[in-house]
Each structure stands twice: as structure tokens, then as C-alpha cells.
């Protein structure tokens, strides 16, 4: 216990229980060499949802499922008409994910509830633990879809009519796995907190225990399709080709050069590329690839968006191809509630944890909830800065520190009462 905090002021979490909870949950969708695969709305993620609902009910929470499949478990407050304090994140993963990305925020929320139950403490406000649908965007686009629909940023019918790359409809999958709900989640949210691994190397490199997240950088996803003409690789001169593969590579190269010209805050990633007919001895007639642009500056991100489209059109003209560009997702930068951000820092420092302010490079459900309620995030270190990878790891001590900060923030905002 920190020497400057009395035991009466601290909600004591069970670090061993939290660590075991995460390990046990990680068995759902476990991969042979470590890590997990719980793509949104698959049978494996359904198993995760079922387990989460069971854990919520075991803790005495009232569980509701909304029309996009978001799961809300609520511990009632003494004041029935008061707003709720929400803790949230997600349980879906990328295809080669780790145990902590997303799941930590949800399972730490359940640990906060368990700690309050253990201490026989009531709160004036209700506390809700939320797990949002399709945060990763690995199967359906856009990412953070569930929280986006929840805050009114995307019509629910549009979301239900979204199709995955394998041709399945999101709404049909929700119904198939039994999570096409009809309830409405809490609307009167006094504060939202999300505990998350950093997914980057800064905290570990600087030996910092708690990241105080000031906001989330803007994200813009594009899909570019290059239309060329297939031809024999051995008989067609370079000058007479309409090579979609060549054009795609030139666009990617120049887009990287564009990001360097904008400045170090600008990021660009090409994560997928498919060629057609995908044969070693045939000039590609079509190339489809994605570009992920990110920047904490909305102005700079818009500049990158415009430049990317111009680059694609210029390359098409040079190579005798044709391009079509489609926006998959676009979210402006978000600045979190300054009062809550200050509370994260003050709380962590009162527990004698070292802190550092930083901007999130990844997208999170918190940036969506920030549209309708005060929101803040807590980061804990990622070993080696690795995430979206089976080697993703955060130490039990760091998990406990982050959850302890979360527990104090939530209990303070909810208003403690002794039974």
C-alpha cells in the first residue's frame, strides 16, 4: 500500500484473480503457438461473448444487448435516476491477436466490480461494463463499428447491412450467433474509462508505469483498385503494358514519400494487396490494396487524404491504368475530457506510479464515446511495444497497476457508499 494513501481510500483489486481471468479468457480462440483469434461475430467470438455474459451475471450485473450486439453489464447504483459510470473496450481480436488488446479493458472492468462486491461497497451511481462489437475492423469495416453505432455516428441499418470480405452480412451473423439484441445501452453516461495496453514501445522504453492518454490520432482507411489489362509476361513489351501490379507499387512508394514530406507525425501503412489473376507469368489486370493514414492533426490528415487520391490518379495516367478509390473508414482526431485526463494523472501519482502523457496511435472505442460523454483512457506498458501479435504481453504487475488506477477513478466518480 502506498505510504501516502490510507486503506480506506483504496479499492483493493485482486491481482492474481485478474491475471487468471485474462489467461482463462485467452483460451477462447487460442492459437497453437500462443495468442488468440476471435474475429468479430464468428463462432469463437460467440463463445467469448457467452463467457463474458456468464461472468457478468455471476457478479450480479444486469446484462443487456443492444441492436448492434454491444454487451452492457450494469451494477445498480443507490440513486436510480443518476447517470452511470461506464468502463469499456472489446473482446474481438485480429486473426493473430494477443490476450490483452481489448480484453484487458473489459475484464479489468469486471475486476473493479468484483473488488467493490468483495468490500461490500455500494455506489450512488450505477457502473456499467461494456464490450463493443467489431472494434478491430478485421472482419467488418469500419473498425470501432459497435461504439460508432452506439453514439449515433452510423445508422444501425447501415451497420447491419455491412458485408465482410468473405461475403457474409453483419446483421445475419449477429442473428446466427444469438446476439441481435433489442435493448438500449445506457444513455446518461457521466464518465467513460478505458484501460488498454499501450500497443507501442514508449512506456516500456522510458520505464513509465501509467500512460495518461490525452487523445487519439485521426484515422483514414482507403481501398484503392487499379484496373489494368492482363497479358503474357514473356511476350508483351513493358511499354505496351497496362500493368495494375506496377501501378499499385508506384502508388504505395509515392504515398510513403508523401508521408515523409508531411512530417514525422504522419503515418501510412499498406496492410493488404491482392492481384488478379495472381499468376507468376501473367501481367496483373487488377490490383486491390489498402492504405491506412494516421495523424494527430486533422488538417494534416486531410492533406494526406487529398494527396493520396492525386498520387493514384497521376500514376494511373502514367501507366495506362485506371483507378477507383473508396474510403473504408475516417475518424477525426479526438481530444479526451481534460478534467478526466487530469484525474487519471492525479490518481496514478497518488498511488506513487510514474506517469507520462501521450497520444494514442491506435483507434479505440473511447474516441467514439467521447462524442456523447466525458471520456479518458489509461495505458499500461506493452512488452517490446508488440501488439496485434501472438507475442503481445503485459506483466501482471502492470495489469494490476492499471486496474488499481481504474478502480479508484470509477469508485470516485460513482460515489462510494458503505453497506
Short mmCIF file of C-alpha atoms in Angstrom, two decimals:
data_model
loop_
_atom_site.label_atom_id
_atom_site.label_comp_id
_atom_site.label_asym_id
_atom_site.label_seq_id
_atom_site.Cartn_x
_atom_site.Cartn_y
_atom_site.Cartn_z
CA UNK A 1 0.00 0.00 0.00
CA UNK A 2 1.44 3.44 -0.88
CA UNK A 3 2.50 5.32 2.26
CA UNK A 4 0.52 8.46 1.36
CA UNK A 5 -2.83 6.70 0.86
CA UNK A 6 -4.95 5.21 3.63
CA UNK A 7 -6.56 1.80 3.17
CA UNK A 8 -9.99 3.44 3.41
CA UNK A 9 -9.25 5.44 0.26
CA UNK A 10 -8.21 2.49 -1.89
CA UNK A 11 -10.36 -0.07 -3.69
CA UNK A 12 -8.22 -3.19 -3.46
CA UNK A 13 -8.23 -5.35 -6.54
CA UNK A 14 -7.14 -8.99 -6.57
CA UNK A 15 -4.13 -9.01 -8.90
CA UNK A 16 -3.90 -12.81 -9.05
CA UNK A 17 -7.61 -13.11 -9.86
CA UNK A 18 -7.29 -10.51 -12.62
CA UNK A 19 -4.29 -12.24 -14.18
CA UNK A 20 -6.01 -15.62 -14.06
CA UNK A 21 -9.16 -14.12 -15.55
CA UNK A 22 -7.20 -12.84 -18.55
CA UNK A 23 -5.36 -16.14 -19.01
CA UNK A 24 -8.59 -18.14 -18.82
CA UNK A 25 -10.37 -15.86 -21.28
CA UNK A 26 -7.40 -16.19 -23.63
CA UNK A 27 -8.17 -19.90 -24.04
CA UNK A 28 -11.21 -18.92 -26.10
CA UNK A 29 -9.85 -18.82 -29.63
CA UNK A 30 -6.35 -19.82 -28.51
CA UNK A 31 -3.86 -20.32 -31.33
CA UNK A 32 -1.41 -23.28 -31.36
CA UNK A 33 1.69 -21.11 -30.89
CA UNK A 34 0.15 -18.61 -28.49
CA UNK A 35 -2.17 -15.64 -28.89
CA UNK A 36 -5.82 -15.76 -29.88
CA UNK A 37 -8.12 -15.42 -32.88
CA UNK A 38 -11.61 -14.14 -32.02
CA UNK A 39 -12.75 -12.40 -35.19
CA UNK A 40 -15.96 -10.46 -34.69
CA UNK A 41 -19.20 -12.47 -34.78
CA UNK A 42 -17.55 -15.81 -35.52
CA UNK A 43 -18.41 -18.92 -33.50
CA UNK A 44 -15.26 -18.36 -31.48
CA UNK A 45 -16.20 -14.80 -30.59
CA UNK A 46 -19.70 -16.04 -29.69
CA UNK A 47 -18.02 -18.35 -27.18
CA UNK A 48 -16.22 -15.32 -25.77
CA UNK A 49 -19.48 -13.39 -25.58
CA UNK A 50 -21.19 -16.28 -23.82
CA UNK A 51 -18.38 -16.49 -21.28
CA UNK A 52 -18.42 -12.73 -20.71
CA UNK A 53 -22.18 -12.70 -20.13
CA UNK A 54 -21.84 -15.61 -17.69
CA UNK A 55 -19.14 -13.73 -15.74
CA UNK A 56 -21.25 -10.58 -15.66
CA UNK A 57 -24.25 -12.47 -14.31
CA UNK A 58 -22.11 -14.24 -11.70
CA UNK A 59 -21.12 -10.78 -10.42
CA UNK A 60 -24.78 -9.77 -10.14
CA UNK A 61 -24.79 -7.45 -13.14
CA UNK A 62 -27.89 -6.84 -15.22
CA UNK A 63 -26.96 -7.71 -18.81
CA UNK A 64 -28.41 -6.01 -21.87
CA UNK A 65 -27.62 -6.47 -25.56
CA UNK A 66 -28.36 -3.65 -28.00
CA UNK A 67 -29.29 -3.85 -31.67
CA UNK A 68 -25.69 -3.95 -32.89
CA UNK A 69 -24.66 -6.61 -30.38
CA UNK A 70 -22.90 -4.39 -27.84
CA UNK A 71 -22.96 -6.04 -24.39
CA UNK A 72 -23.65 -3.97 -21.27
CA UNK A 73 -23.44 -5.34 -17.72
CA UNK A 74 -24.67 -2.89 -15.08
CA UNK A 75 -24.23 -2.81 -11.31
CA UNK A 76 -27.11 -0.75 -9.95
CA UNK A 77 -26.41 2.43 -8.03
CA UNK A 78 -28.23 3.71 -4.97
CA UNK A 79 -29.62 6.69 -6.90
CA UNK A 80 -31.88 5.11 -9.51
CA UNK A 81 -32.12 8.26 -11.62
CA UNK A 82 -28.41 9.07 -11.56
CA UNK A 83 -26.14 8.74 -14.58
CA UNK A 84 -23.83 5.74 -14.95
CA UNK A 85 -20.07 5.37 -14.97
CA UNK A 86 -19.03 3.22 -17.91
CA UNK A 87 -15.95 1.03 -18.26
CA UNK A 88 -15.47 -0.37 -21.75
CA UNK A 89 -13.47 -1.95 -24.52
CA UNK A 90 -13.86 -5.05 -26.73
CA UNK A 91 -13.24 -8.81 -26.87
CA UNK A 92 -12.83 -9.32 -30.63
CA UNK A 93 -9.30 -9.66 -31.96
CA UNK A 94 -7.36 -9.67 -35.20
CA UNK A 95 -6.59 -13.10 -36.68
CA UNK A 96 -3.24 -13.31 -34.87
CA UNK A 97 -4.03 -11.31 -31.75
CA UNK A 98 -2.85 -11.35 -28.17
CA UNK A 99 -4.53 -11.84 -24.82
CA UNK A 100 -4.62 -8.20 -23.75
CA UNK A 101 -5.71 -5.90 -26.58
CA UNK A 102 -9.32 -5.02 -25.77
CA UNK A 103 -9.98 -7.90 -23.39
CA UNK A 104 -7.98 -6.18 -20.63
CA UNK A 105 -10.36 -3.21 -20.58
CA UNK A 106 -13.43 -5.42 -20.25
CA UNK A 107 -12.00 -7.94 -17.77
CA UNK A 108 -10.44 -5.18 -15.66
CA UNK A 109 -13.92 -3.64 -15.53
CA UNK A 110 -15.25 -6.91 -14.12
CA UNK A 111 -12.40 -6.96 -11.60
CA UNK A 112 -13.43 -3.49 -10.41
CA UNK A 113 -16.96 -4.79 -9.90
CA UNK A 114 -15.64 -7.86 -8.06
CA UNK A 115 -13.49 -5.66 -5.79
CA UNK A 116 -16.49 -3.49 -4.89
CA UNK A 117 -18.53 -6.62 -4.19
CA UNK A 118 -15.73 -8.05 -2.03
CA UNK A 119 -15.63 -4.85 0.02
CA UNK A 120 -19.45 -4.71 0.31
CA UNK A 121 -19.46 -1.23 -1.13
CA UNK A 122 -22.38 0.41 -2.90
CA UNK A 123 -22.16 3.45 -5.13
CA UNK A 124 -24.51 6.35 -5.72
CA UNK A 125 -24.21 5.97 -9.47
CA UNK A 126 -24.55 2.77 -11.44
CA UNK A 127 -21.44 1.25 -13.01
CA UNK A 128 -21.64 -0.35 -16.46
CA UNK A 129 -19.05 -2.63 -18.06
CA UNK A 130 -19.36 -2.55 -21.86
CA UNK A 131 -17.97 -4.79 -24.60
CA UNK A 132 -18.41 -3.18 -28.01
CA UNK A 133 -18.93 -5.07 -31.27
CA UNK A 134 -16.29 -5.28 -34.01
CA UNK A 135 -13.76 -2.84 -32.60
CA UNK A 136 -10.90 -4.27 -34.62
CA UNK A 137 -12.49 -3.97 -38.05
CA UNK A 138 -10.62 -7.14 -39.02
CA UNK A 139 -13.75 -8.80 -40.41
CA UNK A 140 -16.19 -5.92 -40.99
CA UNK A 141 -15.39 -2.28 -41.77
CA UNK A 142 -15.25 0.24 -40.31
CA UNK A 143 -13.41 -0.56 -37.13
CA UNK A 144 -15.00 0.56 -33.84
CA UNK A 145 -18.32 -0.16 -35.53
CA UNK A 146 -20.28 -1.08 -32.41
CA UNK A 147 -19.35 2.04 -30.46
CA UNK A 148 -19.83 4.17 -33.58
CA UNK A 149 -23.42 2.92 -33.94
CA UNK A 150 -23.98 3.31 -30.18
CA UNK A 151 -23.17 7.04 -30.30
CA UNK A 152 -25.25 7.64 -33.42
CA UNK A 153 -22.33 8.03 -35.82
CA UNK A 154 -23.58 5.30 -38.15
CA UNK A 155 -27.20 4.25 -38.81
CA UNK A 156 -27.81 0.83 -37.33
CA UNK A 157 -29.30 -0.50 -40.55
CA UNK A 158 -26.21 0.53 -42.49
CA UNK A 159 -24.09 -1.34 -39.96
CA UNK A 160 -26.29 -4.44 -40.12
CA UNK A 161 -26.04 -4.38 -43.92
CA UNK A 162 -22.22 -4.30 -43.86
CA UNK A 163 -20.59 -7.26 -45.58
CA UNK A 164 -17.34 -8.97 -44.63
CA UNK A 165 -14.66 -9.87 -47.14
CA UNK A 166 -15.98 -13.46 -47.08
CA UNK A 167 -19.40 -12.21 -48.23
CA UNK A 168 -21.36 -12.62 -45.00
CA UNK A 169 -23.70 -9.90 -43.75
CA UNK A 170 -23.07 -8.47 -40.29
CA UNK A 171 -26.74 -8.49 -39.27
CA UNK A 172 -27.12 -12.10 -40.35
CA UNK A 173 -24.09 -13.10 -38.30
CA UNK A 174 -25.45 -11.29 -35.24
CA UNK A 175 -28.69 -13.23 -35.53
CA UNK A 176 -26.90 -16.51 -36.18
CA UNK A 177 -24.81 -16.31 -33.02
CA UNK A 178 -27.72 -15.08 -30.90
CA UNK A 179 -26.58 -11.52 -30.20
CA UNK A 180 -29.04 -9.48 -32.26
CA UNK A 181 -30.35 -7.62 -29.22
CA UNK A 182 -33.12 -5.09 -28.89
CA UNK A 183 -32.31 -3.37 -25.60
CA UNK A 184 -30.72 0.05 -25.49
CA UNK A 185 -27.50 0.64 -23.62
CA UNK A 186 -27.08 3.39 -21.03
CA UNK A 187 -27.53 6.88 -22.49
CA UNK A 188 -26.88 9.02 -19.45
CA UNK A 189 -23.13 8.44 -19.07
CA UNK A 190 -21.35 10.62 -16.51
CA UNK A 191 -17.88 9.37 -17.43
CA UNK A 192 -16.28 6.66 -19.55
CA UNK A 193 -12.96 4.99 -18.76
CA UNK A 194 -11.00 2.55 -20.90
CA UNK A 195 -7.94 0.69 -19.66
CA UNK A 196 -5.77 -0.55 -22.52
CA UNK A 197 -2.29 -1.76 -23.28
CA UNK A 198 -0.23 0.94 -25.00
CA UNK A 199 0.42 -1.22 -28.10
CA UNK A 200 3.61 0.75 -28.58
CA UNK A 201 7.12 0.97 -27.05
CA UNK A 202 7.15 4.36 -25.31
CA UNK A 203 6.13 3.47 -21.74
CA UNK A 204 8.47 0.49 -21.52
CA UNK A 205 11.37 2.39 -23.12
CA UNK A 206 11.02 5.24 -20.61
CA UNK A 207 10.25 2.93 -17.66
CA UNK A 208 6.87 4.61 -17.10
CA UNK A 209 4.12 2.70 -15.30
CA UNK A 210 0.96 4.55 -16.35
CA UNK A 211 0.22 6.31 -19.62
CA UNK A 212 -2.11 9.29 -19.33
CA UNK A 213 -3.81 9.41 -22.72
CA UNK A 214 -4.56 12.91 -23.97
CA UNK A 215 -6.40 11.80 -27.11
CA UNK A 216 -6.46 9.59 -30.19
CA UNK A 217 -4.97 10.48 -33.54
CA UNK A 218 -7.12 10.67 -36.65
CA UNK A 219 -7.50 7.57 -38.81
CA UNK A 220 -8.34 7.32 -42.51
CA UNK A 221 -8.64 3.98 -44.33
CA UNK A 222 -8.69 3.79 -48.13
CA UNK A 223 -9.16 0.95 -50.58
CA UNK A 224 -7.60 1.57 -53.99
CA UNK A 225 -8.37 -0.60 -57.00
CA UNK A 226 -6.14 -0.38 -60.08
CA UNK A 227 -7.68 -1.63 -63.33
CA UNK A 228 -5.17 -2.76 -65.96
CA UNK A 229 -5.04 -5.40 -68.68
CA UNK A 230 -3.74 -8.96 -68.35
CA UNK A 231 -1.03 -10.02 -70.80
CA UNK A 232 1.68 -12.60 -71.28
CA UNK A 233 4.71 -11.87 -69.10
CA UNK A 234 7.17 -13.02 -71.75
CA UNK A 235 5.75 -11.61 -74.96
CA UNK A 236 4.37 -8.20 -74.01
CA UNK A 237 6.91 -5.32 -74.02
CA UNK A 238 6.95 -3.15 -70.88
CA UNK A 239 6.00 -0.05 -72.88
CA UNK A 240 2.86 -1.73 -74.21
CA UNK A 241 1.57 -3.00 -70.87
CA UNK A 242 -1.24 -1.75 -68.66
CA UNK A 243 0.21 -3.30 -65.52
CA UNK A 244 -2.00 -3.00 -62.44
CA UNK A 245 0.68 -4.51 -60.18
CA UNK A 246 3.29 -1.98 -61.25
CA UNK A 247 0.86 0.89 -60.78
CA UNK A 248 -0.08 -0.32 -57.29
CA UNK A 249 3.57 -0.49 -56.25
CA UNK A 250 4.26 3.02 -57.58
CA UNK A 251 1.27 4.42 -55.68
CA UNK A 252 2.48 2.83 -52.45
CA UNK A 253 6.03 4.12 -52.92
CA UNK A 254 4.90 7.67 -53.65
CA UNK A 255 2.43 7.60 -50.78
CA UNK A 256 5.30 6.79 -48.41
CA UNK A 257 7.26 9.69 -49.87
CA UNK A 258 4.22 11.90 -49.34
CA UNK A 259 4.00 10.96 -45.65
CA UNK A 260 7.67 11.80 -45.18
CA UNK A 261 7.09 15.22 -46.73
CA UNK A 262 4.16 15.95 -44.38
CA UNK A 263 6.26 15.20 -41.28
CA UNK A 264 7.05 12.63 -38.62
CA UNK A 265 3.54 12.61 -37.13
CA UNK A 266 2.09 11.33 -40.40
CA UNK A 267 1.84 7.55 -40.66
CA UNK A 268 1.00 5.39 -43.67
CA UNK A 269 0.60 1.62 -43.93
CA UNK A 270 -0.32 -0.71 -46.76
CA UNK A 271 -1.63 -3.78 -44.99
CA UNK A 272 -3.33 -5.73 -47.78
CA UNK A 273 -2.75 -6.19 -51.50
CA UNK A 274 -4.37 -8.65 -53.89
CA UNK A 275 -3.50 -9.16 -57.55
CA UNK A 276 -5.67 -10.69 -60.24
CA UNK A 277 -5.27 -13.20 -61.82
CA UNK A 278 -2.43 -13.77 -59.32
CA UNK A 279 -0.27 -15.85 -61.65
CA UNK A 280 3.52 -15.68 -61.86
CA UNK A 281 3.66 -15.37 -65.64
CA UNK A 282 0.71 -13.03 -66.27
CA UNK A 283 0.69 -9.22 -66.09
CA UNK A 284 -1.86 -8.30 -63.43
CA UNK A 285 -5.14 -6.94 -64.73
CA UNK A 286 -6.27 -5.76 -61.29
CA UNK A 287 -4.68 -4.77 -58.01
CA UNK A 288 -6.67 -4.04 -54.85
CA UNK A 289 -4.86 -2.67 -51.81
CA UNK A 290 -5.47 -0.66 -48.66
CA UNK A 291 -3.83 2.44 -47.27
CA UNK A 292 -4.09 3.33 -43.57
CA UNK A 293 -3.30 7.00 -42.88
CA UNK A 294 -2.99 8.41 -39.34
CA UNK A 295 -2.12 11.80 -37.87
CA UNK A 296 -2.98 13.64 -34.61
CA UNK A 297 -3.61 16.75 -36.74
CA UNK A 298 -6.92 16.83 -38.58
CA UNK A 299 -5.58 19.36 -41.09
CA UNK A 300 -2.54 17.23 -41.91
CA UNK A 301 -4.67 14.08 -42.20
CA UNK A 302 -6.98 15.79 -44.69
CA UNK A 303 -3.92 16.88 -46.67
CA UNK A 304 -2.71 13.28 -46.78
CA UNK A 305 -6.15 12.07 -47.93
CA UNK A 306 -6.19 14.53 -50.81
CA UNK A 307 -2.59 13.83 -51.78
CA UNK A 308 -3.15 10.06 -51.84
CA UNK A 309 -6.01 10.33 -54.33
CA UNK A 310 -3.95 12.66 -56.52
CA UNK A 311 -0.99 10.28 -56.44
CA UNK A 312 -3.22 7.38 -57.50
CA UNK A 313 -4.65 9.35 -60.41
CA UNK A 314 -1.22 10.55 -61.55
CA UNK A 315 0.21 7.02 -61.52
CA UNK A 316 -2.78 5.71 -63.43
CA UNK A 317 -2.19 8.29 -66.15
CA UNK A 318 1.49 7.37 -66.35
CA UNK A 319 0.93 3.62 -66.53
CA UNK A 320 -2.12 3.45 -68.77
CA UNK A 321 -4.30 2.08 -65.99
CA UNK A 322 -7.46 3.29 -64.26
CA UNK A 323 -8.01 3.71 -60.51
CA UNK A 324 -11.01 3.84 -58.20
CA UNK A 325 -10.64 4.97 -54.59
CA UNK A 326 -13.02 4.08 -51.77
CA UNK A 327 -12.95 5.33 -48.17
CA UNK A 328 -13.37 2.43 -45.74
CA UNK A 329 -13.27 4.47 -42.54
CA UNK A 330 -12.50 8.04 -41.50
CA UNK A 331 -12.30 9.34 -37.94
CA UNK A 332 -11.04 12.77 -36.96
CA UNK A 333 -8.55 13.19 -34.10
CA UNK A 334 -10.12 13.19 -30.62
CA UNK A 335 -9.08 15.09 -27.52
CA UNK A 336 -10.27 13.48 -24.29
CA UNK A 337 -12.03 15.35 -21.48
CA UNK A 338 -9.35 17.42 -19.77
CA UNK A 339 -10.88 17.01 -16.33
CA UNK A 340 -10.87 13.23 -16.57
CA UNK A 341 -7.38 13.20 -18.08
CA UNK A 342 -6.17 15.22 -15.09
CA UNK A 343 -7.94 12.76 -12.77
CA UNK A 344 -6.09 9.83 -14.36
CA UNK A 345 -2.77 11.55 -13.76
CA UNK A 346 -3.61 12.66 -10.21
CA UNK A 347 -4.91 9.24 -9.23
CA UNK A 348 -1.88 7.39 -10.61
CA UNK A 349 0.53 9.79 -8.90
CA UNK A 350 -1.34 9.46 -5.60
CA UNK A 351 -0.63 5.73 -5.83
CA UNK A 352 3.04 6.59 -6.44
CA UNK A 353 3.02 5.33 -10.01
CA UNK A 354 5.14 7.11 -12.59
CA UNK A 355 3.14 8.78 -15.39
CA UNK A 356 3.55 10.22 -18.85
CA UNK A 357 1.15 11.99 -21.18
CA UNK A 358 0.91 10.50 -24.66
CA UNK A 359 -1.38 10.39 -27.67
CA UNK A 360 -2.85 7.08 -28.76
CA UNK A 361 -1.66 5.90 -32.14
CA UNK A 362 -4.37 3.23 -32.35
CA UNK A 363 -8.11 3.73 -32.52
CA UNK A 364 -10.27 2.86 -29.51
CA UNK A 365 -13.93 2.76 -28.56
CA UNK A 366 -13.19 5.63 -26.16
CA UNK A 367 -12.84 8.04 -29.08
CA UNK A 368 -16.42 7.21 -30.12
CA UNK A 369 -17.87 7.51 -26.63
CA UNK A 370 -16.13 10.89 -26.34
CA UNK A 371 -18.75 12.20 -28.80
CA UNK A 372 -21.53 11.81 -26.21
CA UNK A 373 -19.82 11.73 -22.80
CA UNK A 374 -16.62 12.74 -20.98
CA UNK A 375 -14.03 10.03 -21.72
CA UNK A 376 -10.48 9.13 -20.76
CA UNK A 377 -8.03 6.27 -21.19
CA UNK A 378 -5.33 4.62 -19.10
CA UNK A 379 -2.38 2.91 -20.79
CA UNK A 380 -0.13 0.24 -19.33
CA UNK A 381 3.16 -0.85 -20.95
CA UNK A 382 3.38 -3.36 -23.80
CA UNK A 383 6.44 -5.59 -23.70
CA UNK A 384 8.59 -4.70 -26.68
CA UNK A 385 5.83 -2.43 -27.94
CA UNK A 386 4.26 -5.50 -29.56
CA UNK A 387 0.52 -5.78 -30.23
CA UNK A 388 -1.76 -7.41 -32.82
CA UNK A 389 0.69 -10.27 -32.45
CA UNK A 390 0.69 -13.60 -30.63
CA UNK A 391 3.71 -12.38 -28.59
CA UNK A 392 1.72 -9.48 -27.11
CA UNK A 393 2.47 -9.32 -23.36
CA UNK A 394 1.94 -7.04 -20.38
CA UNK A 395 3.27 -8.09 -16.98
CA UNK A 396 0.85 -8.98 -14.15
CA UNK A 397 2.27 -6.10 -12.10
CA UNK A 398 1.47 -3.62 -14.87
CA UNK A 399 -2.01 -5.10 -15.29
CA UNK A 400 -2.61 -4.68 -11.56
CA UNK A 401 -1.36 -1.10 -11.53
CA UNK A 402 -3.60 -0.08 -14.40
CA UNK A 403 -6.62 -1.78 -12.88
CA UNK A 404 -5.93 -0.21 -9.50
CA UNK A 405 -5.94 3.24 -11.11
CA UNK A 406 -9.15 2.33 -12.94
CA UNK A 407 -10.82 1.17 -9.73
CA UNK A 408 -10.04 4.40 -7.88
CA UNK A 409 -11.27 6.54 -10.77
CA UNK A 410 -14.50 4.60 -11.18
CA UNK A 411 -15.29 4.44 -7.48
CA UNK A 412 -14.54 8.13 -7.10
CA UNK A 413 -16.79 9.10 -9.98
CA UNK A 414 -19.56 6.70 -8.88
CA UNK A 415 -19.55 7.90 -5.28
CA UNK A 416 -18.84 5.20 -2.68
CA UNK A 417 -21.33 4.19 0.00
CA UNK A 418 -20.79 1.57 2.68
CA UNK A 419 -23.47 -1.10 3.01
#
